[in-house]
CSV table of C-alpha atoms in Angstrom, one decimal:
chain,number,residue,atom,x,y,z
A,1160,MET,CA,196.5,79.3,21.7
A,1161,LYS,CA,197.8,75.7,21.3
A,1162,SER,CA,197.4,73.0,24.0
A,1163,ILE,CA,200.8,71.9,25.2
A,1164,THR,CA,201.9,68.5,24.2
A,1165,LYS,CA,203.5,65.9,26.5
A,1166,GLY,CA,206.8,66.3,24.6
A,1167,LYS,CA,206.8,70.1,25.2
A,1168,MET,CA,206.0,69.5,28.9
A,1169,TRP,CA,209.1,67.4,29.2
A,1170,CYS,CA,211.2,70.0,27.4
A,1171,TYR,CA,209.9,72.5,29.9
A,1172,ALA,CA,210.6,70.2,32.8
A,1173,ILE,CA,214.3,69.8,31.8
A,1174,GLY,CA,214.8,73.4,32.9
A,1175,GLN,CA,213.7,72.3,36.4
A,1176,LEU,CA,216.2,69.4,36.2
A,1177,GLY,CA,219.0,72.0,35.6
A,1178,TRP,CA,218.1,74.4,38.4
A,1179,SER,CA,217.4,71.7,40.9
A,1180,MET,CA,220.9,70.4,40.4
A,1181,LEU,CA,222.4,73.8,41.1
A,1182,SER,CA,220.1,74.6,44.0
A,1183,ALA,CA,220.7,71.2,45.6
A,1184,LEU,CA,224.5,71.8,45.5
A,1185,ILE,CA,224.0,74.9,47.6
A,1186,GLY,CA,221.1,73.6,49.7
A,1187,SER,CA,222.8,70.3,50.6
A,1188,TRP,CA,226.5,71.0,50.6
A,1189,LEU,CA,227.2,74.7,51.3
A,1190,VAL,CA,227.0,74.4,55.1
A,1191,TYR,CA,228.8,71.0,55.0
A,1192,PHE,CA,231.6,72.6,53.0
A,1193,TYR,CA,232.0,75.8,55.1
A,1194,GLN,CA,231.1,74.4,58.5
A,1195,PRO,CA,232.3,70.8,58.3
A,1196,ASP,CA,231.8,68.4,61.2
A,1197,ALA,CA,234.7,66.9,63.1
A,1198,ASN,CA,234.9,63.8,60.9
A,1199,ALA,CA,235.4,65.9,57.7
A,1200,VAL,CA,238.1,68.0,59.3
A,1201,LYS,CA,239.9,64.8,60.4
A,1202,GLU,CA,239.8,63.7,56.8
A,1203,GLY,CA,241.6,66.8,55.6
A,1204,MET,CA,238.8,69.4,55.0
A,1205,PRO,CA,240.2,72.9,55.5
A,1206,LEU,CA,238.4,75.6,57.4
A,1207,PHE,CA,237.8,78.8,55.3
A,1208,ILE,CA,235.8,81.0,57.6
A,1209,PRO,CA,235.5,81.4,61.4
A,1210,GLN,CA,233.6,78.6,63.1
A,1211,GLY,CA,231.1,78.6,65.9
A,1212,ARG,CA,228.7,81.3,67.2
A,1213,VAL,CA,231.0,84.2,66.7
A,1214,ILE,CA,228.4,86.9,65.9
A,1215,LEU,CA,226.6,88.3,69.0
A,1216,GLY,CA,227.4,85.1,70.8
A,1217,PHE,CA,224.7,83.0,69.1
A,1218,LEU,CA,225.0,83.4,65.3
A,1219,THR,CA,227.5,81.8,62.9
A,1220,ILE,CA,229.2,83.3,59.9
A,1221,ILE,CA,227.8,80.8,57.5
A,1222,GLY,CA,224.3,81.1,59.0
A,1223,CYS,CA,224.3,84.9,58.6
A,1224,ILE,CA,225.7,84.8,55.1
A,1225,THR,CA,223.1,82.3,53.9
A,1226,ALA,CA,220.3,84.1,55.7
A,1227,LEU,CA,221.2,87.4,54.2
A,1228,GLY,CA,221.5,85.8,50.8
A,1229,ARG,CA,218.0,84.4,51.2
A,1230,ILE,CA,216.7,87.8,52.3
A,1231,PHE,CA,218.3,89.5,49.3
A,1232,ASP,CA,216.8,86.7,47.1
A,1233,ALA,CA,213.4,87.2,48.6
A,1234,VAL,CA,213.5,91.0,48.1
A,1235,THR,CA,214.4,90.6,44.4
A,1236,ASP,CA,211.7,88.0,43.8
A,1237,PRO,CA,208.9,90.6,43.4
A,1238,LEU,CA,211.2,92.8,41.3
A,1239,ILE,CA,211.9,90.0,38.9
A,1240,GLY,CA,208.3,88.9,38.9
A,1241,SER,CA,207.1,92.4,38.0
A,1242,TRP,CA,209.7,92.8,35.3
A,1243,SER,CA,208.7,89.5,33.9
A,1244,ASP,CA,204.9,90.3,34.0
A,1245,ARG,CA,205.6,93.6,32.2
A,1246,CYS,CA,208.2,92.3,29.7
A,1247,ARG,CA,207.6,93.3,26.1
A,1248,SER,CA,210.2,91.1,24.3
A,1249,LYS,CA,209.2,89.4,21.1
A,1250,LEU,CA,210.2,86.1,22.7
A,1251,GLY,CA,207.5,86.5,25.3
A,1252,ARG,CA,207.5,87.5,29.0
A,1253,ARG,CA,209.4,84.6,30.5
A,1254,ILE,CA,211.8,83.0,28.0
A,1255,PRO,CA,214.1,86.0,27.7
A,1256,PHE,CA,214.8,85.8,31.5
A,1257,LEU,CA,215.6,82.1,31.2
A,1258,LYS,CA,217.9,82.7,28.2
A,1259,TYR,CA,220.1,85.4,29.7
A,1260,SER,CA,220.3,84.1,33.3
A,1261,ALA,CA,221.2,80.4,32.7
A,1262,ILE,CA,225.0,80.6,32.2
A,1263,PRO,CA,225.5,83.2,35.0
A,1264,PHE,CA,223.5,81.0,37.3
A,1265,GLY,CA,225.7,78.0,36.6
A,1266,LEU,CA,228.9,80.0,37.0
A,1267,VAL,CA,228.2,81.7,40.3
A,1268,THR,CA,227.0,78.4,41.8
A,1269,VAL,CA,230.5,77.0,41.2
A,1270,LEU,CA,232.2,80.2,42.5
A,1271,VAL,CA,230.4,79.9,45.8
A,1272,PHE,CA,232.7,77.0,46.6
A,1273,CYS,CA,235.9,78.6,45.4
A,1274,ALA,CA,236.9,80.7,48.3
A,1275,PRO,CA,240.5,81.8,47.5
A,1276,MET,CA,242.4,81.3,50.7
A,1277,ARG,CA,243.2,77.8,52.1
A,1278,THR,CA,242.8,79.0,55.8
A,1279,VAL,CA,240.4,81.0,57.9
A,1280,SER,CA,240.4,84.4,56.3
A,1281,ALA,CA,238.3,87.6,56.1
A,1282,LEU,CA,238.8,87.5,52.3
A,1283,ASN,CA,237.0,84.1,52.2
A,1284,THR,CA,234.1,85.6,54.3
A,1285,VAL,CA,233.7,88.5,51.8
A,1286,TRP,CA,234.0,86.1,48.9
A,1287,LEU,CA,231.3,83.9,50.2
A,1288,PHE,CA,229.0,86.8,51.0
A,1289,VAL,CA,229.3,88.3,47.5
A,1290,PHE,CA,228.9,85.0,45.6
A,1291,VAL,CA,226.1,83.7,47.7
A,1292,ALA,CA,224.2,87.0,47.0
A,1293,LEU,CA,224.9,86.6,43.3
A,1294,TYR,CA,223.8,83.0,43.3
A,1295,TYR,CA,220.5,83.9,44.8
A,1296,PHE,CA,220.0,86.8,42.4
A,1297,ALA,CA,220.7,84.4,39.5
A,1298,ILE,CA,218.4,81.7,40.7
A,1299,THR,CA,215.6,84.3,41.1
A,1300,CYS,CA,216.2,85.6,37.5
A,1301,TYR,CA,215.7,82.1,36.2
A,1302,CYS,CA,213.2,80.4,38.5
A,1303,THR,CA,210.6,83.2,39.0
A,1304,PRO,CA,209.8,83.5,35.3
A,1305,TYR,CA,210.2,79.7,34.9
A,1306,THR,CA,207.6,78.8,37.5
A,1307,SER,CA,205.3,81.5,36.2
A,1308,LEU,CA,204.9,79.5,33.0
A,1309,ILE,CA,203.1,76.7,34.9
A,1310,ALA,CA,199.9,78.7,35.1
A,1311,GLU,CA,200.3,79.9,31.5
A,1312,LEU,CA,201.3,76.8,29.6
A,1313,ALA,CA,198.6,74.7,31.3
A,1314,HIS,CA,195.0,75.5,30.3
A,1315,THR,CA,193.2,72.8,32.3
A,1316,GLN,CA,193.4,71.2,35.7
A,1317,GLU,CA,194.6,68.0,34.1
A,1318,GLU,CA,197.4,69.9,32.3
A,1319,LYS,CA,198.4,71.6,35.5
A,1320,LEU,CA,198.8,68.3,37.3
A,1321,GLN,CA,200.7,66.8,34.4
A,1322,ILE,CA,203.1,69.7,34.2
A,1323,SER,CA,203.5,69.8,38.0
A,1324,THR,CA,204.3,66.1,37.9
A,1325,CYS,CA,206.8,66.4,35.1
A,1326,ILE,CA,208.7,69.2,36.8
A,1327,SER,CA,208.5,67.4,40.2
A,1328,LEU,CA,210.1,64.3,38.6
A,1329,THR,CA,212.9,66.3,37.1
A,1330,PHE,CA,213.4,68.3,40.3
A,1331,ILE,CA,213.8,65.0,42.2
A,1332,VAL,CA,216.2,63.6,39.7
A,1333,GLY,CA,218.2,66.8,39.7
A,1334,THR,CA,218.3,66.9,43.4
A,1335,ALA,CA,219.4,63.2,43.5
A,1336,VAL,CA,222.3,64.0,41.1
A,1337,ALA,CA,223.5,66.6,43.6
A,1338,TYR,CA,223.0,64.1,46.5
A,1339,VAL,CA,225.4,61.7,44.7
A,1340,ALA,CA,228.2,64.3,45.1
A,1341,PRO,CA,230.0,62.4,48.0
A,1342,VAL,CA,230.2,59.3,45.9
A,1343,VAL,CA,231.8,61.3,43.1
A,1344,TRP,CA,234.3,63.2,45.2
A,1345,GLY,CA,235.0,60.0,47.1
A,1346,ALA,CA,236.0,58.3,43.8
A,1347,PHE,CA,238.3,61.3,43.0
A,1348,ILE,CA,239.9,61.0,46.5
A,1349,GLY,CA,240.4,57.3,45.9
A,1350,MET,CA,242.4,58.3,42.7
A,1351,GLY,CA,244.7,60.3,44.9
A,1352,MET,CA,243.1,63.8,44.5
A,1353,GLU,CA,243.1,66.1,47.6
A,1354,ARG,CA,239.7,66.3,49.2
A,1355,ILE,CA,239.0,70.0,48.5
A,1356,PHE,CA,239.9,69.7,44.8
A,1357,ALA,CA,237.8,66.5,44.6
A,1358,MET,CA,234.8,68.3,46.0
A,1359,ARG,CA,235.2,71.3,43.7
A,1360,LEU,CA,235.7,69.2,40.6
A,1361,THR,CA,232.5,67.3,41.5
A,1362,PHE,CA,230.5,70.6,41.9
A,1363,ILE,CA,231.9,71.9,38.6
A,1364,SER,CA,230.8,68.7,36.7
A,1365,ILE,CA,227.3,68.8,38.1
A,1366,ALA,CA,227.0,72.6,37.4
A,1367,VAL,CA,228.0,72.2,33.8
A,1368,ILE,CA,225.3,69.5,33.2
A,1369,GLY,CA,222.8,71.7,35.1
A,1370,THR,CA,223.5,74.7,33.0
A,1371,ILE,CA,223.0,72.8,29.7
A,1372,CYS,CA,219.6,71.7,31.1
A,1373,LEU,CA,218.6,75.3,31.9
A,1374,LEU,CA,218.9,76.2,28.3
A,1375,VAL,CA,216.6,73.4,26.9
A,1376,PRO,CA,213.3,75.2,27.4
A,1377,VAL,CA,214.8,78.4,25.8
A,1378,PHE,CA,215.4,76.6,22.5
A,1379,THR,CA,212.5,74.2,22.5
A,1380,ILE,CA,209.5,76.2,23.6
A,1381,ASN,CA,207.9,79.1,21.7
A,1382,GLU,CA,206.1,80.9,24.5
A,1383,LYS,CA,203.8,82.8,22.1
A,1384,ASP,CA,202.3,79.5,20.9
A,1385,TYR,CA,200.9,78.6,24.3
A,1386,CYS,CA,200.6,81.7,26.5
A,1387,ASP,CA,198.9,85.0,26.6
A,1388,ILE,CA,202.0,87.3,26.5
A,1389,LYS,CA,200.1,90.5,27.0
A,1390,PRO,CA,202.2,92.5,29.5
A,1391,SER,CA,200.7,93.6,32.8
A,1392,ASP,CA,200.4,97.3,33.6
A,1393,SER,CA,200.7,97.0,37.4
A,1394,LYS,CA,203.9,98.2,38.8
A,1395,MET,CA,205.8,96.1,41.3
A,1396,MET,CA,204.5,97.4,44.7
A,1397,LYS,CA,201.0,97.7,43.5
A,1398,SER,CA,201.0,94.2,42.0
A,1399,LEU,CA,202.6,92.8,45.2
A,1400,LEU,CA,200.0,94.4,47.4
A,1401,LYS,CA,197.2,93.0,45.1
A,1402,THR,CA,198.7,89.6,45.4
A,1403,PHE,CA,198.8,89.5,49.2
A,1404,LYS,CA,195.3,90.9,49.5
A,1405,ASN,CA,194.1,87.4,48.2
A,1406,ASN,CA,193.1,85.6,51.5
A,1407,ASP,CA,193.6,82.1,50.2
A,1408,PHE,CA,197.0,83.0,48.9
A,1409,ARG,CA,198.0,84.4,52.3
A,1410,VAL,CA,196.9,81.1,54.0
A,1411,PHE,CA,198.8,79.1,51.4
A,1412,VAL,CA,202.0,81.3,51.8
A,1413,VAL,CA,202.0,81.0,55.6
A,1414,GLN,CA,201.9,77.2,55.6
A,1415,ASP,CA,204.4,77.2,52.8
A,1416,VAL,CA,206.8,79.3,54.9
A,1417,ILE,CA,206.5,76.9,57.8
A,1418,TYR,CA,207.0,73.9,55.5
A,1419,PHE,CA,210.1,75.3,53.9
A,1420,PHE,CA,211.5,76.3,57.3
A,1421,ALA,CA,211.1,72.7,58.4
A,1422,LEU,CA,212.4,71.1,55.2
A,1423,THR,CA,215.4,73.4,55.0
A,1424,MET,CA,216.4,72.4,58.5
A,1425,PHE,CA,216.0,68.7,57.7
A,1426,GLN,CA,217.7,68.7,54.3
A,1427,THR,CA,220.7,70.8,55.6
A,1428,GLY,CA,221.0,68.5,58.6
A,1429,LEU,CA,220.7,65.1,56.8
A,1430,PRO,CA,224.5,64.6,56.3
A,1431,PHE,CA,224.9,65.5,60.0
A,1432,PHE,CA,222.0,63.2,61.1
A,1433,VAL,CA,223.8,60.4,59.4
A,1434,THR,CA,227.2,60.9,61.0
A,1435,MET,CA,226.3,62.3,64.4
A,1436,LEU,CA,223.0,60.7,65.3
A,1437,LEU,CA,222.9,57.4,63.4
A,1438,LYS,CA,226.7,57.1,63.8
A,1439,LEU,CA,227.1,56.0,60.2
A,1440,ASP,CA,229.8,56.9,57.7
A,1441,GLU,CA,229.2,60.1,55.7
A,1442,SER,CA,228.9,58.0,52.5
A,1443,TYR,CA,225.6,56.8,53.8
A,1444,ALA,CA,224.1,60.3,53.3
A,1445,THR,CA,224.0,59.6,49.5
A,1446,PRO,CA,221.9,56.4,49.6
A,1447,MET,CA,219.6,58.1,52.1
A,1448,PHE,CA,219.2,61.2,49.8
A,1449,VAL,CA,218.8,59.0,46.8
A,1450,GLY,CA,216.5,56.6,48.7
A,1451,LEU,CA,214.1,59.4,49.6
A,1452,THR,CA,214.1,60.4,45.9
A,1453,ALA,CA,213.5,56.8,44.7
A,1454,VAL,CA,210.7,56.1,47.2
A,1455,SER,CA,209.0,59.4,46.4
A,1456,LEU,CA,209.0,58.5,42.7
A,1457,LEU,CA,207.1,55.3,43.4
A,1458,PHE,CA,204.3,57.3,45.0
A,1459,TYR,CA,203.9,59.7,42.0
A,1460,PRO,CA,201.0,57.8,40.3
A,1461,LEU,CA,199.3,57.4,43.7
A,1462,VAL,CA,199.6,61.2,44.4
A,1463,ASN,CA,198.0,62.1,41.1
A,1464,LEU,CA,195.2,59.7,41.7
A,1465,LEU,CA,194.6,60.8,45.3
A,1466,ALA,CA,194.8,64.5,44.4
A,1467,LYS,CA,191.8,64.0,42.1
A,1468,LYS,CA,189.8,62.1,44.7
A,1469,MET,CA,190.8,63.9,47.9
A,1470,GLY,CA,191.7,67.4,46.6
A,1471,LYS,CA,195.1,69.1,46.8
A,1472,ARG,CA,194.6,70.7,50.2
A,1473,ASN,CA,193.5,67.5,52.0
A,1474,LEU,CA,196.4,65.5,50.5
A,1475,LEU,CA,198.9,68.2,51.5
A,1476,PHE,CA,197.6,67.9,55.1
A,1477,VAL,CA,198.3,64.2,55.0
A,1478,ALA,CA,201.9,65.0,53.8
A,1479,PHE,CA,202.4,67.3,56.8
A,1480,ILE,CA,201.4,64.4,59.2
A,1481,PHE,CA,204.0,62.1,57.5
A,1482,PHE,CA,206.7,64.7,57.8
A,1483,PHE,CA,205.8,65.3,61.5
A,1484,VAL,CA,206.5,61.6,62.1
A,1485,THR,CA,209.6,61.4,59.9
A,1486,PHE,CA,211.3,64.4,61.4
A,1487,GLY,CA,210.3,63.3,64.9
A,1488,LEU,CA,211.8,59.8,64.4
A,1489,THR,CA,215.0,61.5,63.1
A,1490,GLY,CA,215.2,63.5,66.3
A,1491,ILE,CA,215.3,60.5,68.6
A,1492,SER,CA,217.3,58.2,66.2
A,1493,GLY,CA,220.6,56.6,67.1
A,1494,PRO,CA,222.0,53.5,68.9
A,1495,ALA,CA,220.1,54.3,72.1
A,1496,LEU,CA,216.8,53.8,70.4
A,1497,GLY,CA,217.5,50.0,70.4
A,1498,ILE,CA,216.8,49.5,66.7
A,1499,PRO,CA,219.7,48.9,64.3
A,1500,GLN,CA,220.9,52.2,62.8
A,1501,MET,CA,220.4,50.9,59.2
A,1502,VAL,CA,216.8,50.0,60.0
A,1503,GLN,CA,216.2,53.5,61.4
A,1504,ALA,CA,217.7,55.0,58.2
A,1505,VAL,CA,215.4,52.9,56.1
A,1506,LEU,CA,212.4,53.9,58.1
A,1507,ILE,CA,213.3,57.6,57.7
A,1508,VAL,CA,213.6,57.1,54.0
A,1509,VAL,CA,210.3,55.2,53.6
A,1510,LEU,CA,208.3,57.5,55.8
A,1511,GLY,CA,209.7,60.6,54.1
A,1512,GLY,CA,209.3,59.5,50.5
A,1513,PHE,CA,205.5,59.8,50.4
A,1514,PRO,CA,205.2,63.4,51.7
A,1515,MET,CA,208.1,64.4,49.4
A,1516,ALA,CA,206.1,63.2,46.4
A,1517,ILE,CA,203.0,65.2,47.6
A,1518,PHE,CA,204.9,68.4,48.2
A,1519,GLY,CA,206.8,67.9,45.0
A,1520,ILE,CA,203.7,68.0,42.8
A,1521,LEU,CA,200.8,69.8,44.5
A,1522,PRO,CA,202.0,73.3,45.7
A,1523,GLN,CA,203.0,74.5,42.3
A,1524,ALA,CA,199.6,73.5,41.0
A,1525,MET,CA,197.9,75.2,43.9
A,1526,VAL,CA,199.6,78.5,43.1
A,1527,ALA,CA,198.6,78.1,39.5
A,1528,ASP,CA,195.0,77.6,40.7
A,1529,ILE,CA,195.1,80.8,42.8
A,1530,ALA,CA,196.7,82.8,40.0
A,1531,GLN,CA,194.1,81.6,37.5
A,1532,CYS,CA,191.2,82.3,39.9
A,1533,GLU,CA,192.6,85.9,40.3
A,1534,THR,CA,192.7,86.3,36.5
A,1535,VAL,CA,189.1,85.2,36.2
A,1536,GLU,CA,188.1,87.7,38.9
A,1537,THR,CA,190.1,90.7,37.7
A,1538,GLY,CA,190.9,90.0,34.0
A,1539,GLU,CA,194.6,90.7,34.7
A,1540,ASN,CA,197.2,87.9,34.4
A,1541,ARG,CA,199.8,88.4,37.1
A,1542,SER,CA,201.0,84.8,37.5
A,1543,GLY,CA,204.6,86.0,37.6
A,1544,MET,CA,203.9,88.0,40.7
A,1545,PHE,CA,202.0,85.2,42.4
A,1546,TYR,CA,205.0,82.9,42.0
A,1547,ALA,CA,207.4,85.7,43.0
A,1548,ALA,CA,205.4,86.5,46.1
A,1549,ARG,CA,205.3,82.9,47.1
A,1550,THR,CA,209.1,82.6,46.8
A,1551,PHE,CA,209.5,86.1,48.4
A,1552,ALA,CA,207.7,84.7,51.5
A,1553,PHE,CA,209.1,81.2,51.9
A,1554,LYS,CA,212.7,82.3,51.3
A,1555,PHE,CA,212.4,84.4,54.5
A,1556,GLY,CA,211.4,81.1,56.2
A,1557,GLN,CA,214.5,79.5,54.7
A,1558,SER,CA,216.6,82.4,55.9
A,1559,ILE,CA,215.4,81.9,59.4
A,1560,ALA,CA,216.0,78.2,59.1
A,1561,MET,CA,219.6,78.7,58.1
A,1562,LEU,CA,220.2,81.0,61.0
A,1563,ALA,CA,218.5,78.5,63.4
A,1564,PHE,CA,220.2,75.5,62.0
A,1565,THR,CA,223.8,76.8,62.1
A,1566,SER,CA,223.3,78.1,65.6
A,1567,LEU,CA,221.4,75.1,67.1
A,1568,ALA,CA,224.0,72.8,65.5
A,1569,THR,CA,226.6,74.2,67.8
A,1570,ILE,CA,224.8,72.9,70.9
A,1571,GLY,CA,226.6,69.9,72.3
A,1572,ILE,CA,228.6,69.7,69.1
A,1573,GLU,CA,230.6,66.6,70.2
A,1574,THR,CA,227.5,64.7,71.1
A,1575,GLY,CA,225.2,65.9,68.3
A,1576,ARG,CA,222.5,67.1,70.7
A,1577,GLY,CA,221.9,70.2,68.6
A,1578,TYR,CA,221.0,68.1,65.6
A,1579,ARG,CA,218.3,66.3,67.7
A,1580,VAL,CA,216.9,69.7,68.6
A,1581,ILE,CA,216.8,70.7,64.9
A,1582,ALA,CA,214.9,67.6,63.9
A,1583,ILE,CA,212.3,68.0,66.7
A,1584,VAL,CA,211.8,71.6,65.8
A,1585,ALA,CA,211.2,70.7,62.2
A,1586,SER,CA,208.7,68.0,63.3
A,1587,LEU,CA,206.7,70.5,65.4
A,1588,CYS,CA,206.6,73.0,62.6
A,1589,CYS,CA,205.0,70.4,60.3
A,1590,ALA,CA,202.2,69.9,62.8
A,1591,LEU,CA,201.6,73.7,62.8
A,1592,GLY,CA,201.7,74.0,59.0
A,1593,GLY,CA,199.2,71.2,58.6
A,1594,PHE,CA,196.6,72.8,60.8
A,1595,LEU,CA,197.0,76.2,59.1
A,1596,LEU,CA,196.5,74.6,55.8
A,1597,LEU,CA,192.9,73.7,56.8
A,1598,LEU,CA,192.0,77.4,56.4
A,1599,TYR,CA,192.7,77.2,52.6
A,1600,ASN,CA,189.4,77.3,50.6
A,1601,GLU,CA,190.1,75.1,47.7
A,1602,LYS,CA,186.4,74.5,46.8
A,1603,LYS,CA,185.8,78.2,46.2
A,1604,ILE,CA,188.9,78.6,44.0
A,1605,LEU,CA,188.1,75.6,41.8
A,1606,SER,CA,184.4,76.6,41.4
A,1607,LYS,CA,185.4,80.0,40.1
A,1608,ILE,CA,187.9,78.5,37.6
A,1609,ASP,CA,185.3,75.9,36.5
A,1610,GLY,CA,182.7,78.6,36.1
A,1611,SER,CA,184.9,80.6,33.7
A,1612,ASN,CA,185.4,77.6,31.3
């Protein structure tokens, strides 16, 4: 098999650029679109679905829909992972999934924001439920086979870090593009367009660019040149059980679930932290999102250097500490802190940028290590199931986060007290995740991989 070139690494990474744009549209703006704050409503944002804790007295419609969508997504991850591992297409095991899911992925992302009625309606609730579920199925069909290629395209530790860095860079850029959405729809509003149409046109524009990027790996990478495309014989449940029997994988997954719970709470809440805690205009959410991205990019060379010297596990532990401080600062932010709000915003950006860079690069490479170690021990390549099992687990964490966020956000809604609670909970979760990570035995995994070379 060929060694992958830098050019092909970037062709592969452009696929991540595409799906990060689409996922960031949902992750950053879905709740803001369907559960707008008071400022957005005053500026003409219509309400499409019932607001507040209307289910069992403590759950919201948008929270339940997004949580159920995540659960559906998590359940389908092992299914897609198994199908991909067992695929016998002449194009390989992964590329066919990327090819046929890209356009549906882009289309359903847009349709999520296109509820048909301009008022609170049961039809809108049904629409949102259906298209959120379809969105999560589409992203699974693309992303599970896509991430599985990391362990297969890379044949050395150096290549794993290089590929992980490339896709992390394109992930950050794609996410930043979605974060710029308020600036774009603000420009459309400035040209006289109604707010709701301005937002939808913005989402369509970003989705079209993202879909084009999704197709780049399909037409530029010949999977058979770089990967062992021998199909696995293990069926879904058997393969999934084998995967979770790996002790180090279980440790990794648990801390990963906690991390994604905390991150989902923070990312979903950032537009609200800006307006309700820092008391800044909603337009400041964009420079904060982009600032986090830009600062994290500055740390990429340092992260690659430190990962080689400290090890991936130890550096990830440091990232948890930084997020603990960042989210905690967010929880107490505001005029009462006695520091200018803009200074507080800059501190959040600077402190959050470093751990974002670490988590952007290292976890994917760690899963690749675990999958490769398992292949050495068993002789069976099931990297698709390892990545599927990872996403299967952390999406449950994201589901719980969406339920928790949308419910906690209703506490003291006029004062923003619920958003403070959200940030503090995210901070405490990072402390727990960091300590659990210490149980991960990286030395054993790397020694087995090195012994096979």
